[in-house]
mmCIF file of C-alpha atoms in Angstrom:
data_model
loop_
_atom_site.group_PDB
_atom_site.id
_atom_site.type_symbol
_atom_site.label_atom_id
_atom_site.label_comp_id
_atom_site.label_asym_id
_atom_site.label_seq_id
_atom_site.Cartn_x
_atom_site.Cartn_y
_atom_site.Cartn_z
ATOM 1 C CA MET D 22 -10.792 -4.070 -41.834
ATOM 2 C CA GLN D 23 -11.625 -0.953 -40.275
ATOM 3 C CA LYS D 24 -8.938 0.549 -42.118
ATOM 4 C CA TRP D 25 -9.038 0.951 -45.107
ATOM 5 C CA LYS D 26 -13.190 2.171 -44.136
ATOM 6 C CA ASN D 27 -14.493 -1.573 -45.842
ATOM 7 C CA TYR D 28 -17.495 -1.700 -43.349
ATOM 8 C CA LYS D 29 -19.382 -4.224 -44.447
ATOM 9 C CA LYS D 30 -16.734 -6.417 -44.742
ATOM 10 C CA ALA D 31 -15.919 -5.061 -41.120
ATOM 11 C CA ILE D 32 -19.542 -5.728 -40.239
ATOM 12 C CA GLU D 33 -20.040 -9.192 -41.190
ATOM 13 C CA LEU D 34 -16.438 -9.953 -40.110
ATOM 14 C CA TYR D 35 -16.866 -9.362 -36.436
ATOM 15 C CA GLU D 36 -20.307 -10.929 -36.478
ATOM 16 C CA LYS D 37 -18.831 -14.125 -36.981
ATOM 17 C CA LEU D 38 -16.167 -13.185 -34.791
ATOM 18 C CA ILE D 39 -18.479 -13.082 -31.831
ATOM 19 C CA ASN D 40 -20.534 -16.117 -33.019
ATOM 20 C CA LEU D 41 -17.370 -17.853 -32.311
ATOM 21 C CA TYR D 42 -16.711 -16.047 -29.329
ATOM 22 C CA PRO D 43 -18.965 -14.415 -27.563
ATOM 23 C CA ASN D 44 -17.382 -13.332 -24.766
ATOM 24 C CA SER D 45 -15.749 -11.724 -27.304
ATOM 25 C CA ALA D 46 -15.470 -8.501 -25.013
ATOM 26 C CA GLU D 47 -12.238 -7.299 -27.600
ATOM 27 C CA ALA D 48 -15.270 -7.767 -30.682
ATOM 28 C CA TYR D 49 -18.477 -6.291 -29.573
ATOM 29 C CA SER D 50 -15.694 -2.877 -28.142
ATOM 30 C CA ASN D 51 -14.889 -2.617 -32.099
ATOM 31 C CA LEU D 52 -18.124 -3.913 -33.649
ATOM 32 C CA GLY D 53 -19.426 -1.117 -31.597
ATOM 33 C CA ASN D 54 -17.109 1.559 -33.062
ATOM 34 C CA ILE D 55 -17.451 0.875 -36.595
ATOM 35 C CA TYR D 56 -21.168 1.524 -35.692
ATOM 36 C CA ASN D 57 -19.995 4.656 -34.220
ATOM 37 C CA GLU D 58 -18.023 5.326 -37.616
ATOM 38 C CA LEU D 59 -21.466 5.338 -39.250
ATOM 39 C CA PHE D 60 -23.068 7.309 -36.524
ATOM 40 C CA GLN D 61 -25.919 4.623 -36.128
ATOM 41 C CA TYR D 62 -25.373 5.102 -32.150
ATOM 42 C CA ARG D 63 -27.806 3.488 -30.866
ATOM 43 C CA LYS D 64 -26.405 -0.099 -32.920
ATOM 44 C CA ALA D 65 -22.962 1.606 -31.003
ATOM 45 C CA GLU D 66 -24.454 1.684 -27.267
ATOM 46 C CA TYR D 67 -26.195 -1.662 -27.940
ATOM 47 C CA HIS D 68 -22.760 -3.439 -28.668
ATOM 48 C CA LEU D 69 -20.026 -1.226 -26.295
ATOM 49 C CA ARG D 70 -22.098 -2.398 -23.709
ATOM 50 C CA GLN D 71 -22.388 -5.880 -24.706
ATOM 51 C CA ALA D 72 -18.670 -5.434 -24.214
ATOM 52 C CA ILE D 73 -18.192 -4.023 -20.850
ATOM 53 C CA LYS D 74 -21.218 -6.551 -19.323
ATOM 54 C CA ILE D 75 -18.088 -9.123 -20.987
ATOM 55 C CA ASP D 76 -15.100 -6.890 -19.157
ATOM 56 C CA PRO D 77 -16.383 -4.627 -16.999
ATOM 57 C CA LYS D 78 -12.540 -3.186 -17.014
ATOM 58 C CA PHE D 79 -12.147 -3.063 -20.450
ATOM 59 C CA TYR D 80 -11.032 0.614 -20.736
ATOM 60 C CA ASN D 81 -11.871 1.354 -24.215
ATOM 61 C CA ALA D 82 -15.323 -0.048 -23.527
ATOM 62 C CA ASN D 83 -16.530 2.693 -21.389
ATOM 63 C CA PHE D 84 -14.519 5.677 -22.855
ATOM 64 C CA ASN D 85 -16.473 4.960 -26.184
ATOM 65 C CA LEU D 86 -19.633 4.424 -24.383
ATOM 66 C CA SER D 87 -19.218 7.511 -22.818
ATOM 67 C CA SER D 88 -18.843 8.816 -26.247
ATOM 68 C CA THR D 89 -21.830 7.682 -27.693
ATOM 69 C CA LEU D 90 -23.819 8.338 -25.061
ATOM 70 C CA LYS D 91 -22.867 11.533 -25.467
ATOM 71 C CA MET D 92 -24.026 11.616 -29.418
ATOM 72 C CA ILE D 93 -26.999 10.947 -28.375
ATOM 73 C CA GLY D 94 -27.902 13.230 -25.672
ATOM 74 C CA GLU D 95 -27.734 11.205 -22.605
ATOM 75 C CA LEU D 96 -25.357 13.541 -21.002
ATOM 76 C CA ASP D 97 -25.133 12.407 -16.980
ATOM 77 C CA GLU D 98 -24.864 8.606 -18.094
ATOM 78 C CA ALA D 99 -21.485 9.614 -20.390
ATOM 79 C CA GLU D 100 -20.230 11.723 -17.894
ATOM 80 C CA ILE D 101 -21.034 8.374 -14.861
ATOM 81 C CA ILE D 102 -19.540 6.357 -18.040
ATOM 82 C CA ILE D 103 -16.647 8.427 -18.558
ATOM 83 C CA ASN D 104 -15.949 9.152 -15.140
ATOM 84 C CA LYS D 105 -15.138 4.790 -14.158
ATOM 85 C CA ALA D 106 -12.929 4.966 -17.154
ATOM 86 C CA ILE D 107 -11.113 7.189 -15.773
ATOM 87 C CA PHE D 108 -11.059 5.474 -12.492
ATOM 88 C CA LEU D 109 -9.842 2.071 -14.333
ATOM 89 C CA GLU D 110 -7.121 4.515 -16.292
ATOM 90 C CA PRO D 111 -6.705 7.544 -14.787
ATOM 91 C CA LYS D 112 -3.652 7.979 -16.419
ATOM 92 C CA ASN D 113 -4.610 7.277 -20.052
ATOM 93 C CA ILE D 114 -6.602 10.804 -19.786
ATOM 94 C CA GLN D 115 -7.625 11.125 -23.552
#
């Protein structure tokens, strides 16, 4: 869904998925990424934090949260989170 930029439908599907599987870090992370694409950074932050709460070692959620925090001006925390992501996957520096 994300690939076709049908964000409304993708959001609905991920919300349903989260209702069915509330411990799906990937669903929360993907929903956070959609909100980032829509420039809804606070919603993105919330969903990415939920993903990390479920799976603290989820590289993509940590990396994307650092980008989100940067966009909303939370630079100190963004630096902490990006360092955590680098620690989790030092060979995956983007």
